[in-house]
Coordinates of C-alpha atoms in Angstrom, one line a residue:
M510 CA 35.2 -28.6 25.8
R511 CA 34.0 -28.4 29.4
L512 CA 34.1 -25.1 31.3
P513 CA 36.1 -25.1 34.5
F514 CA 33.8 -25.5 37.5
R515 CA 34.0 -21.8 38.6
R516 CA 33.0 -20.5 35.1
S517 CA 30.2 -23.1 34.8
A518 CA 28.8 -22.0 38.1
L519 CA 28.9 -18.4 37.2
A520 CA 27.1 -19.1 33.9
L521 CA 24.4 -21.0 35.7
L522 CA 23.9 -18.2 38.1
A523 CA 23.7 -15.7 35.3
L524 CA 21.0 -17.8 33.6
A525 CA 19.1 -18.1 36.8
A526 CA 19.1 -14.3 37.2
L527 CA 17.4 -13.8 33.8
P528 CA 13.7 -13.1 34.2
L529 CA 11.4 -15.9 33.0
Q530 CA 9.2 -14.8 30.2
A531 CA 5.5 -15.4 30.6
T532 CA 3.8 -17.5 28.0
T533 CA 0.5 -16.7 26.4
L534 CA -1.6 -19.4 24.7
L535 CA -4.3 -18.8 22.1
I536 CA -6.8 -21.7 22.0
N537 CA -10.1 -22.7 20.5
A538 CA -9.0 -21.2 17.1
H539 CA -9.1 -22.3 13.5
I540 CA -5.7 -21.2 12.3
H541 CA -4.5 -20.9 8.7
T542 CA -0.7 -20.5 9.3
M543 CA 0.4 -19.9 5.6
D544 CA 3.2 -22.3 6.5
P545 CA 3.3 -25.1 3.9
A546 CA 4.9 -27.4 6.4
Q547 CA 1.9 -27.0 8.8
P548 CA -1.0 -25.3 7.1
E549 CA -3.5 -25.5 9.9
A550 CA -3.5 -25.5 13.7
T551 CA -5.8 -24.9 16.7
A552 CA -3.5 -23.1 19.1
L553 CA -0.6 -20.6 19.2
A554 CA 1.9 -20.0 22.1
W555 CA 4.1 -17.0 22.4
K556 CA 6.5 -15.4 24.8
E557 CA 6.4 -11.9 26.3
D558 CA 8.8 -10.7 23.7
G559 CA 6.2 -11.3 21.0
R560 CA 7.9 -14.3 19.4
L561 CA 5.9 -17.5 18.7
L562 CA 7.0 -20.5 20.7
A563 CA 4.8 -23.2 19.2
V564 CA 2.0 -23.7 16.7
G565 CA -0.1 -26.8 16.9
S566 CA -3.0 -28.4 18.6
A567 CA -4.7 -26.9 21.7
V568 CA -4.5 -30.2 23.6
D569 CA -0.7 -30.5 23.0
L570 CA 0.2 -26.9 23.7
Q571 CA -1.9 -26.8 26.9
K572 CA 0.1 -29.8 28.2
R573 CA 3.4 -28.2 27.2
Y574 CA 2.5 -24.8 28.7
P575 CA 0.2 -25.5 31.7
D576 CA 0.8 -22.1 33.4
A577 CA 0.3 -20.0 30.3
T578 CA -2.2 -17.2 30.2
K579 CA -5.0 -18.4 28.0
V580 CA -6.8 -16.4 25.3
D581 CA -10.0 -18.1 24.1
A582 CA -10.6 -17.3 20.4
R583 CA -14.1 -18.7 20.6
G584 CA -13.8 -20.7 17.4
A585 CA -12.7 -17.7 15.3
T586 CA -10.6 -18.1 12.2
V587 CA -7.0 -16.9 12.7
I588 CA -4.6 -15.8 9.9
P589 CA -1.2 -14.2 9.8
G590 CA -1.3 -10.4 10.2
L591 CA -2.3 -8.8 6.9
I592 CA 0.3 -6.6 5.2
D593 CA -0.7 -3.9 2.6
A594 CA 2.3 -3.8 0.3
H595 CA 1.3 -0.3 -1.1
G596 CA -0.7 2.1 1.0
H597 CA -0.2 5.8 1.7
M598 CA -0.4 6.3 5.5
L599 CA -0.4 10.1 5.6
G600 CA -2.9 10.3 2.7
L601 CA -5.2 7.9 4.6
G602 CA -5.0 10.1 7.7
M603 CA -5.7 13.2 5.7
T604 CA -9.1 11.7 4.6
H605 CA -10.3 12.5 8.1
V606 CA -9.8 16.2 7.6
Q607 CA -10.3 16.7 3.9
V608 CA -13.6 16.5 2.1
D609 CA -14.2 12.9 1.0
L610 CA -15.4 12.8 -2.6
V611 CA -15.1 9.0 -3.1
G612 CA -18.2 7.5 -4.6
T613 CA -19.6 10.8 -5.9
T614 CA -21.5 10.3 -9.2
S615 CA -22.1 13.9 -10.3
K616 CA -20.7 17.4 -10.0
A617 CA -23.8 18.3 -8.0
D618 CA -23.0 15.6 -5.5
I619 CA -19.5 17.0 -5.2
L620 CA -20.7 20.6 -4.7
A621 CA -23.0 19.5 -1.9
R622 CA -20.1 17.8 0.0
L623 CA -17.8 20.7 -0.6
K624 CA -20.4 23.2 0.8
A625 CA -20.8 21.1 3.9
G626 CA -17.0 21.0 4.3
A627 CA -16.5 24.7 3.7
A628 CA -19.0 25.5 6.5
K629 CA -16.5 24.2 9.0
L630 CA -13.6 26.2 7.8
P631 CA -12.4 29.7 8.7
K632 CA -12.7 32.4 6.1
G633 CA -10.1 32.3 3.4
A634 CA -8.9 28.8 4.3
W635 CA -8.2 26.4 1.4
L636 CA -10.9 23.8 0.8
I637 CA -9.2 20.5 0.1
G638 CA -10.8 17.4 -1.1
R639 CA -9.9 14.1 -2.7
G640 CA -11.7 11.2 -4.5
W641 CA -13.4 12.6 -7.6
D642 CA -13.5 10.3 -10.6
Q643 CA -14.9 11.7 -13.9
N644 CA -15.4 8.1 -15.1
R645 CA -18.3 7.8 -12.7
W646 CA -20.1 10.8 -14.1
A647 CA -22.5 11.1 -17.1
G648 CA -20.3 12.0 -20.1
K649 CA -17.1 11.1 -18.3
Q650 CA -15.5 14.4 -19.2
F651 CA -12.9 16.2 -17.1
P652 CA -14.5 19.1 -15.0
T653 CA -13.5 22.7 -15.2
A654 CA -12.8 25.6 -12.8
A655 CA -16.2 27.1 -13.9
D656 CA -17.9 24.1 -12.2
L657 CA -16.6 25.4 -8.9
D658 CA -16.4 29.1 -9.3
A659 CA -20.1 29.9 -8.8
A660 CA -20.2 28.2 -5.4
F661 CA -16.7 29.3 -4.4
P662 CA -15.8 32.6 -6.0
D663 CA -13.2 33.6 -3.4
R664 CA -12.1 30.6 -1.3
P665 CA -9.4 28.5 -3.0
V666 CA -10.6 25.0 -3.8
Y667 CA -8.2 22.1 -4.6
L668 CA -9.5 18.6 -5.3
E669 CA -7.3 15.6 -6.0
R670 CA -8.6 12.9 -8.3
I671 CA -9.1 9.5 -6.7
D672 CA -5.8 8.2 -8.1
G673 CA -3.8 11.3 -6.9
H674 CA -2.6 11.9 -10.4
A675 CA -4.8 14.9 -11.4
S676 CA -6.2 17.8 -9.5
W677 CA -9.3 20.0 -10.2
M678 CA -9.4 23.5 -8.8
N679 CA -11.3 26.8 -9.0
S680 CA -10.1 30.1 -10.4
A681 CA -9.3 31.4 -6.9
A682 CA -6.8 28.5 -6.4
M683 CA -5.2 29.0 -9.9
K684 CA -4.4 32.5 -8.9
H685 CA -1.8 31.0 -6.5
A686 CA 0.0 29.1 -9.2
T687 CA 3.8 29.5 -9.2
K688 CA 3.8 30.1 -13.0
P689 CA 1.1 31.4 -15.3
L690 CA -1.1 28.4 -16.4
D691 CA -2.4 29.9 -19.6
G692 CA -0.5 29.7 -22.9
E693 CA 0.9 26.9 -25.0
W694 CA 3.7 25.6 -22.7
Q695 CA 3.6 22.4 -20.7
P696 CA 5.6 21.5 -17.6
E697 CA 8.0 18.5 -17.7
G698 CA 6.3 15.3 -16.6
G699 CA 2.8 16.9 -16.5
R700 CA 0.0 18.4 -18.4
I701 CA -2.1 21.5 -18.0
L702 CA -5.5 20.9 -19.6
R703 CA -6.7 24.0 -21.5
V704 CA -9.6 25.3 -23.5
G705 CA -7.8 27.1 -26.3
S706 CA -4.9 28.8 -24.5
R707 CA -6.8 29.1 -21.1
A708 CA -6.2 26.7 -18.3
S709 CA -9.4 24.7 -17.7
G710 CA -8.8 24.0 -14.0
V711 CA -7.4 20.4 -14.3
L712 CA -3.7 19.7 -13.8
V713 CA -2.2 16.2 -14.4
D714 CA 0.8 14.7 -12.7
G715 CA 3.8 17.0 -12.8
A716 CA 1.6 20.0 -13.3
M717 CA -0.2 19.6 -10.0
G718 CA 2.6 21.1 -8.0
L719 CA 2.2 24.4 -9.8
V720 CA -0.7 25.1 -7.4
A721 CA -0.3 22.5 -4.7
E722 CA 2.9 24.2 -3.5
A723 CA 0.8 27.2 -2.5
I724 CA -1.3 25.1 -0.1
P725 CA -0.2 25.7 3.6
P726 CA 1.7 22.6 4.8
L727 CA 0.6 20.5 7.7
T728 CA 2.0 21.5 11.1
H729 CA 4.0 19.0 13.1
E730 CA 1.0 18.3 15.3
Q731 CA -1.4 18.0 12.4
T732 CA 1.0 15.4 10.8
R733 CA 1.0 13.4 14.1
E734 CA -2.7 13.5 14.3
A735 CA -3.2 12.4 10.7
Y736 CA -0.8 9.5 11.3
K737 CA -2.7 8.4 14.4
A738 CA -6.0 8.4 12.5
A739 CA -4.4 6.3 9.8
F740 CA -3.0 3.8 12.3
E741 CA -6.5 3.3 13.8
D742 CA -8.0 2.8 10.3
A743 CA -5.3 0.2 9.5
V744 CA -5.3 -1.9 12.6
S745 CA -9.2 -1.9 12.7
S746 CA -9.0 -3.4 9.2
G747 CA -6.8 -6.2 10.2
L748 CA -3.5 -4.7 9.0
T749 CA -0.4 -5.4 11.0
G750 CA 1.9 -3.9 8.4
V751 CA 2.0 -1.4 5.6
H752 CA 4.5 -0.6 2.9
D753 CA 4.2 3.2 2.7
P754 CA 5.5 4.6 -0.7
G755 CA 6.9 8.1 -0.9
V756 CA 7.5 9.7 2.5
S757 CA 9.4 12.9 2.9
L758 CA 12.3 13.2 5.3
G759 CA 10.3 15.6 7.5
D760 CA 7.3 13.2 7.8
F761 CA 9.7 10.3 8.5
K762 CA 11.2 12.2 11.4
V763 CA 7.7 12.6 12.8
L764 CA 7.3 8.8 12.5
Q765 CA 10.6 8.3 14.2
E766 CA 9.4 10.4 17.1
M767 CA 6.2 8.4 17.3
A768 CA 8.1 5.1 17.2
A769 CA 10.4 6.2 20.0
A770 CA 7.3 7.1 22.1
G771 CA 5.7 3.7 21.4
E772 CA 2.8 5.3 19.4
I773 CA 3.0 3.1 16.3
P774 CA 0.8 0.0 16.7
L775 CA 1.8 -1.8 13.5
R776 CA 4.9 -2.3 11.3
L777 CA 5.6 0.5 8.8
Y778 CA 8.0 -0.1 5.9
E779 CA 8.7 3.4 4.6
M780 CA 10.0 4.4 1.2
A781 CA 11.8 7.6 0.5
D782 CA 10.0 10.1 -1.8
G783 CA 12.2 10.0 -4.9
N784 CA 15.7 11.4 -5.3
H785 CA 15.4 14.0 -2.6
E786 CA 16.4 14.6 1.0
A787 CA 15.0 11.3 2.4
L788 CA 17.1 9.3 -0.1
D789 CA 20.2 11.4 0.7
W790 CA 19.6 10.7 4.4
L791 CA 19.0 7.0 3.8
C792 CA 22.3 6.8 2.0
T793 CA 24.1 8.2 5.1
Q794 CA 22.5 5.3 7.0
G795 CA 24.0 2.6 4.8
G796 CA 20.8 2.1 2.9
H797 CA 18.7 0.8 5.9
W798 CA 17.4 2.3 9.1
A799 CA 15.2 0.5 11.6
D800 CA 13.9 1.4 15.1
A801 CA 14.7 -0.9 18.0
G802 CA 11.0 -1.8 18.5
G803 CA 10.5 -3.3 15.1
R804 CA 7.7 -1.0 14.2
L805 CA 9.4 1.4 11.7
Q806 CA 12.1 1.1 9.0
M807 CA 13.2 2.6 5.8
R808 CA 15.3 0.8 3.2
T809 CA 13.6 1.7 -0.1
V810 CA 13.1 4.6 -2.5
K811 CA 9.9 5.1 -4.4
L812 CA 10.4 6.5 -7.9
Y813 CA 7.9 7.4 -10.6
M814 CA 8.0 6.5 -14.2
D815 CA 4.5 7.5 -15.6
G816 CA 1.0 8.7 -14.5
A817 CA -2.3 6.8 -14.1
L818 CA -4.7 5.2 -16.5
G819 CA -7.8 7.0 -15.3
S820 CA -6.4 10.4 -16.1
R821 CA -4.7 9.1 -19.3
G822 CA -1.3 9.7 -17.9
A823 CA -0.1 6.1 -18.0
A824 CA 2.7 5.8 -20.6
L825 CA 1.6 3.5 -23.4
L826 CA 3.5 2.0 -26.4
S827 CA 0.8 3.2 -28.7
D828 CA -2.0 5.7 -28.5
Y829 CA -4.9 5.5 -26.1
S830 CA -7.8 3.9 -27.8
D831 CA -10.1 6.7 -26.7
D832 CA -7.7 9.6 -27.1
H833 CA -5.7 9.3 -30.4
G834 CA -2.4 11.1 -30.3
N835 CA -2.0 10.7 -26.6
R836 CA 0.5 8.1 -25.3
G837 CA 0.6 9.3 -21.7
I838 CA 3.1 11.0 -19.6
L839 CA 6.6 10.2 -18.4
V840 CA 6.6 11.8 -14.9
T841 CA 10.3 11.5 -14.6
S842 CA 12.7 12.0 -17.6
P843 CA 14.6 8.9 -18.6
D844 CA 18.0 10.4 -17.7
A845 CA 16.8 11.6 -14.2
Y846 CA 15.2 8.3 -13.6
R847 CA 18.3 6.3 -14.4
S848 CA 20.4 8.6 -12.3
A849 CA 18.2 8.0 -9.3
V850 CA 18.2 4.2 -9.8
E851 CA 22.0 4.2 -10.0
K852 CA 22.3 6.3 -6.9
A853 CA 20.0 3.9 -5.0
R854 CA 22.1 1.0 -6.1
R855 CA 25.3 2.7 -4.9
C856 CA 23.7 3.3 -1.5
H857 CA 22.3 -0.3 -1.2
V858 CA 18.8 1.0 -1.3
Q859 CA 15.9 -1.1 -2.6
V860 CA 14.2 0.5 -5.6
A861 CA 10.4 0.5 -6.1
T862 CA 9.1 2.3 -9.2
H863 CA 5.5 3.3 -10.0
A864 CA 4.7 2.0 -13.5
I865 CA 1.2 1.7 -14.9
G866 CA 1.4 1.7 -18.8
D867 CA 3.2 -0.8 -21.0
R868 CA 5.7 1.8 -22.1
G869 CA 6.3 2.9 -18.5
N870 CA 6.9 -0.6 -17.4
R871 CA 9.2 -1.4 -20.3
M872 CA 11.3 1.7 -19.5
V873 CA 11.6 0.6 -15.9
L874 CA 12.6 -2.9 -16.9
D875 CA 15.2 -1.6 -19.4
T876 CA 16.6 0.7 -16.7
Y877 CA 16.7 -2.0 -14.0
Q878 CA 18.4 -4.3 -16.5
A879 CA 21.0 -1.8 -17.4
V880 CA 21.8 -0.7 -13.9
L881 CA 21.8 -4.1 -12.3
G882 CA 23.9 -5.7 -15.0
D883 CA 25.5 -8.9 -13.7
G884 CA 23.9 -8.2 -10.3
A885 CA 20.4 -9.0 -11.6
A886 CA 20.5 -12.4 -9.9
S887 CA 21.5 -10.9 -6.5
D888 CA 19.0 -10.6 -3.6
H889 CA 18.1 -7.0 -4.4
R890 CA 14.3 -7.5 -4.5
W891 CA 13.7 -4.4 -6.6
R892 CA 10.0 -3.8 -7.1
V893 CA 7.6 -2.5 -9.7
E894 CA 4.7 -0.8 -8.0
H895 CA 1.4 -1.5 -9.9
A896 CA 2.8 -3.4 -12.9
Q897 CA -0.6 -2.8 -14.3
I898 CA -0.4 -3.0 -18.1
L899 CA 2.5 -4.9 -19.8
A900 CA 3.3 -6.1 -23.2
L901 CA 3.1 -9.9 -22.8
D902 CA 6.8 -10.5 -23.7
D903 CA 7.8 -8.2 -20.8
I904 CA 6.2 -10.2 -18.1
P905 CA 8.9 -13.0 -18.1
R906 CA 11.6 -10.3 -17.7
F907 CA 10.4 -9.8 -14.1
A908 CA 11.6 -13.3 -13.4
T909 CA 14.8 -12.9 -15.3
L910 CA 15.7 -9.7 -13.4
H911 CA 14.5 -11.2 -10.0
L912 CA 11.9 -8.4 -9.5
I913 CA 8.8 -8.3 -7.4
A914 CA 5.4 -7.3 -8.8
S915 CA 3.7 -5.1 -6.2
M916 CA 0.1 -5.1 -7.4
Q917 CA -3.3 -4.0 -6.1
P918 CA -6.3 -6.3 -6.9
T919 CA -9.0 -3.7 -6.3
H920 CA -7.5 -1.5 -9.1
A921 CA -8.7 -4.2 -11.6
T922 CA -12.3 -4.2 -10.4
S923 CA -12.3 -0.3 -10.1
D924 CA -10.9 0.1 -13.6
M925 CA -12.8 -2.7 -15.4
P926 CA -15.8 -0.5 -16.4
W927 CA -13.6 1.7 -18.7
A928 CA -10.2 0.0 -19.1
E929 CA -11.1 -1.5 -22.4
Q930 CA -12.1 1.9 -23.7
R931 CA -8.6 3.2 -22.8
L932 CA -6.7 0.2 -24.1
G933 CA -8.7 -1.9 -26.5
V934 CA -9.1 -5.6 -26.3
E935 CA -5.6 -6.7 -27.3
R936 CA -3.7 -4.8 -24.6
L937 CA -6.0 -6.1 -21.9
K938 CA -4.2 -9.5 -22.2
G939 CA -1.3 -8.0 -20.3
A940 CA -3.4 -5.9 -17.9
Y941 CA -3.8 -6.8 -14.2
A942 CA -2.3 -10.1 -15.2
W943 CA -1.8 -11.8 -11.8
Q944 CA -1.8 -15.4 -13.1
R945 CA 0.6 -14.5 -15.9
F946 CA 3.1 -13.3 -13.2
L947 CA 2.5 -16.4 -11.1
H948 CA 3.1 -18.6 -14.1
E949 CA 6.5 -17.0 -14.5
K950 CA 7.1 -17.6 -10.8
V951 CA 7.3 -13.8 -10.2
P952 CA 6.8 -13.0 -6.5
L953 CA 3.5 -11.1 -5.9
A954 CA 3.0 -8.6 -3.1
F955 CA -0.6 -7.4 -2.8
G956 CA -1.9 -4.1 -1.5
S957 CA -4.6 -1.5 -2.0
D958 CA -3.0 1.9 -2.8
F959 CA -5.2 3.4 -0.1
P960 CA -6.7 6.1 0.0
V961 CA -7.0 5.5 -3.8
E962 CA -8.9 2.4 -2.8
Q963 CA -10.4 1.4 0.5
V964 CA -8.0 0.3 3.3
N965 CA -9.9 -2.9 4.0
P966 CA -7.6 -5.8 2.7
M967 CA -10.6 -8.2 2.5
L968 CA -11.8 -6.2 -0.5
G969 CA -8.5 -6.9 -2.1
V970 CA -8.7 -10.6 -1.4
Y971 CA -12.2 -10.7 -2.8
A972 CA -11.2 -8.8 -5.9
A973 CA -8.2 -11.2 -6.5
V974 CA -10.4 -14.3 -6.1
T975 CA -13.4 -13.2 -8.1
R976 CA -12.5 -10.2 -10.3
Q977 CA -16.0 -8.9 -9.7
D978 CA -17.5 -5.8 -8.1
L979 CA -19.5 -6.0 -4.9
K980 CA -22.6 -6.7 -6.9
G981 CA -21.1 -9.8 -8.3
Q982 CA -20.6 -8.3 -11.8
P983 CA -19.6 -9.4 -14.3
P984 CA -20.8 -13.0 -14.0
G985 CA -17.7 -15.2 -13.7
G986 CA -15.4 -12.3 -13.3
W987 CA -13.6 -9.8 -15.6
L988 CA -10.9 -11.5 -17.6
P989 CA -11.5 -14.5 -15.4
D990 CA -8.4 -16.4 -16.5
Q991 CA -6.4 -14.1 -14.3
R992 CA -8.2 -14.8 -11.1
V993 CA -6.2 -16.4 -8.2
S994 CA -7.0 -18.9 -5.6
R995 CA -7.9 -17.9 -2.1
L996 CA -4.6 -19.3 -0.9
Q997 CA -2.7 -17.2 -3.5
A998 CA -4.7 -14.1 -2.7
L999 CA -4.0 -14.5 1.1
A1000 CA -0.3 -15.2 0.3
G1001 CA -0.1 -11.9 -1.5
F1002 CA -1.2 -10.0 1.6
T1003 CA 1.0 -12.1 4.0
R1004 CA 4.1 -14.0 3.1
G1005 CA 4.4 -12.3 -0.4
A1006 CA 4.3 -8.8 1.1
A1007 CA 6.7 -9.9 3.9
Y1008 CA 9.2 -11.1 1.3
A1009 CA 8.9 -7.8 -0.6
A1010 CA 10.1 -6.1 2.6
F1011 CA 12.9 -8.5 3.5
M1012 CA 10.8 -9.6 6.4
E1013 CA 10.0 -13.3 5.5
N1014 CA 11.8 -14.5 8.6
E1015 CA 9.8 -12.2 10.8
V1016 CA 6.2 -12.0 9.6
G1017 CA 3.8 -13.3 7.1
V1018 CA 3.7 -16.9 8.4
L1019 CA 2.7 -18.3 11.8
K1020 CA 5.4 -20.7 12.9
P1021 CA 7.9 -20.8 15.8
G1022 CA 10.4 -18.0 15.9
M1023 CA 8.2 -15.6 13.9
R1024 CA 6.5 -12.5 15.3
A1025 CA 3.1 -13.1 16.9
D1026 CA 1.3 -10.9 14.4
F1027 CA -2.1 -12.3 13.6
V1028 CA -5.8 -11.4 13.0
L1029 CA -9.0 -13.1 14.3
L1030 CA -11.7 -13.0 11.7
D1031 CA -15.5 -13.4 12.1
G1032 CA -15.5 -16.1 9.3
D1033 CA -13.2 -18.4 7.4
V1034 CA -11.7 -16.7 4.4
M1035 CA -11.0 -20.2 2.9
T1036 CA -14.6 -21.5 3.0
V1037 CA -17.2 -18.7 3.1
A1038 CA -19.1 -17.9 -0.1
P1039 CA -16.9 -15.9 -2.5
R1040 CA -19.1 -12.7 -2.1
D1041 CA -18.8 -13.0 1.7
I1042 CA -15.0 -12.7 1.6
A1043 CA -15.5 -8.9 1.2
G1044 CA -17.6 -8.7 4.3
L1045 CA -15.3 -10.5 6.7
K1046 CA -14.4 -8.4 9.7
P1047 CA -11.5 -8.5 12.2
L1048 CA -12.6 -9.4 15.7
S1049 CA -9.1 -8.4 16.9
T1050 CA -5.7 -7.5 15.5
W1051 CA -2.5 -8.6 17.3
V1052 CA 1.1 -7.3 16.9
D1053 CA 3.9 -8.8 18.9
G1054 CA 1.4 -10.9 20.8
K1055 CA -0.6 -7.8 22.0
A1056 CA -4.0 -6.8 20.9
V1057 CA -3.8 -3.5 19.1
Y1058 CA -7.4 -3.6 18.1
R1059 CA -10.6 -5.2 19.4
A1060 CA -13.9 -4.9 17.6
D1061 CA -16.0 -4.7 20.8
Q1062 CA -16.0 -6.3 24.3
A1063 CA -18.7 -8.7 23.4
G1064 CA -17.1 -10.0 20.3
A1065 CA -13.5 -9.9 21.5
P1066 CA -11.7 -13.1 22.5
K1067 CA -11.8 -14.0 26.2
T1068 CA -8.7 -14.1 28.3
N1069 CA -8.1 -15.3 31.8
A1070 CA -5.7 -12.5 32.6
T1071 CA -5.3 -8.9 31.7
Q1072 CA -3.7 -8.4 28.3

């Protein structure tokens, strides 16, 4: 039906009044789009609003957009922006102010780092560190408070294990416990390690809070600064998005302030920290909140089922092979867990549950099945975070229940020196089983679990493709039948992670209409030698068509106009 002349003229005038959006064109690039319909290209065009206009050949796009601002990629490889589907942003930021214990191979090494850190602190301040791993020490035994007391008789010292599921502290710190740590009792969802009836100085999972609650909380400004440091780490590693599991309502409000001020350079997909204030607030928002700028949203709750394998807290169906009588810890009671899952479903909130052991995973699957009922085939996209060790007959249930396996490839290569001691050979068949999930057509979202592992996503791609450490060991890879292809690995950090966040129509693939989120690399992830994948570096990271990170002026892509 034709508009009357007057209305047609008014419509044309209105269109003419709209500002024309400038176009930017990336040329001289080798682009892996992750779009099956057009896997490769040499140019990208996008509008000022950060949406891709066209993906194709440089010759064609330069003809179509002759007035576009051109960015010369200098032959660099371009991939969609990388998304870490499981990384702790505030924890990453805190690594800049805490004592870094990652990589230490002895207690003496740890004490040296702690003494250097303590020298910078005022008298009486808590000395906080993270990253110790007894599996890297001779004897592989848990430490004790006595190991710290001689060097720090008065200053409280609190050190988180690398996985965040155990803490080691001195006697001065244990004096601040909210309950006496000695005796025979154990807290729900946790374990106090003792020598006889005396607390040894190591608390596991739910017991950690007995002392952690006494540590002075971060101020508002300290939280902001920690987030800013984490943002810099992320974008300089080529990340354009992070799924951040377990954020408190107070910390989320800080992020909302930062988003409103334009201070968040990447896309954050936040998960409420269990059945607490953040979930209650999210329920009042109809189960989903997003900022107008597309940089911050929350629509998920992160729940816990069990602990971690390294601290023998992962819940197993049978005893640990190296600790008979121990089957791990249920961090959340089954009744409380089901109640939280039911609440999330009522509020239309996506559920993501930490599950490491085969018993922990089975309990999650059983609960999801019971709560979803006939709705299991709906587009709920509930997730299992880690999905690390499963009984083989439980893996097909992920597909039946339409779940997402959110997994971290570097966990396999970090755990492989001792995982067989914990589990035995038979249980390894369902451990870190990426190909078994893919065979069942279960969507995979890959991440790192930083700061447990390093934030660099190329280490995850390398681990997924090779199942080797950085020395190339073991030859052929550990449990090599579970290795994935380079395309599958990259998909886990792009379109797979995007799907896990309901963002497959926004990011994860480079095609018209999608966000112009991409990374320029100094080598081709699809063709370099396998070992060289781990060493690939971002030349620049782009979000909404704007560079949020450039490696250096000499190595950065050229542009014929100011970006």
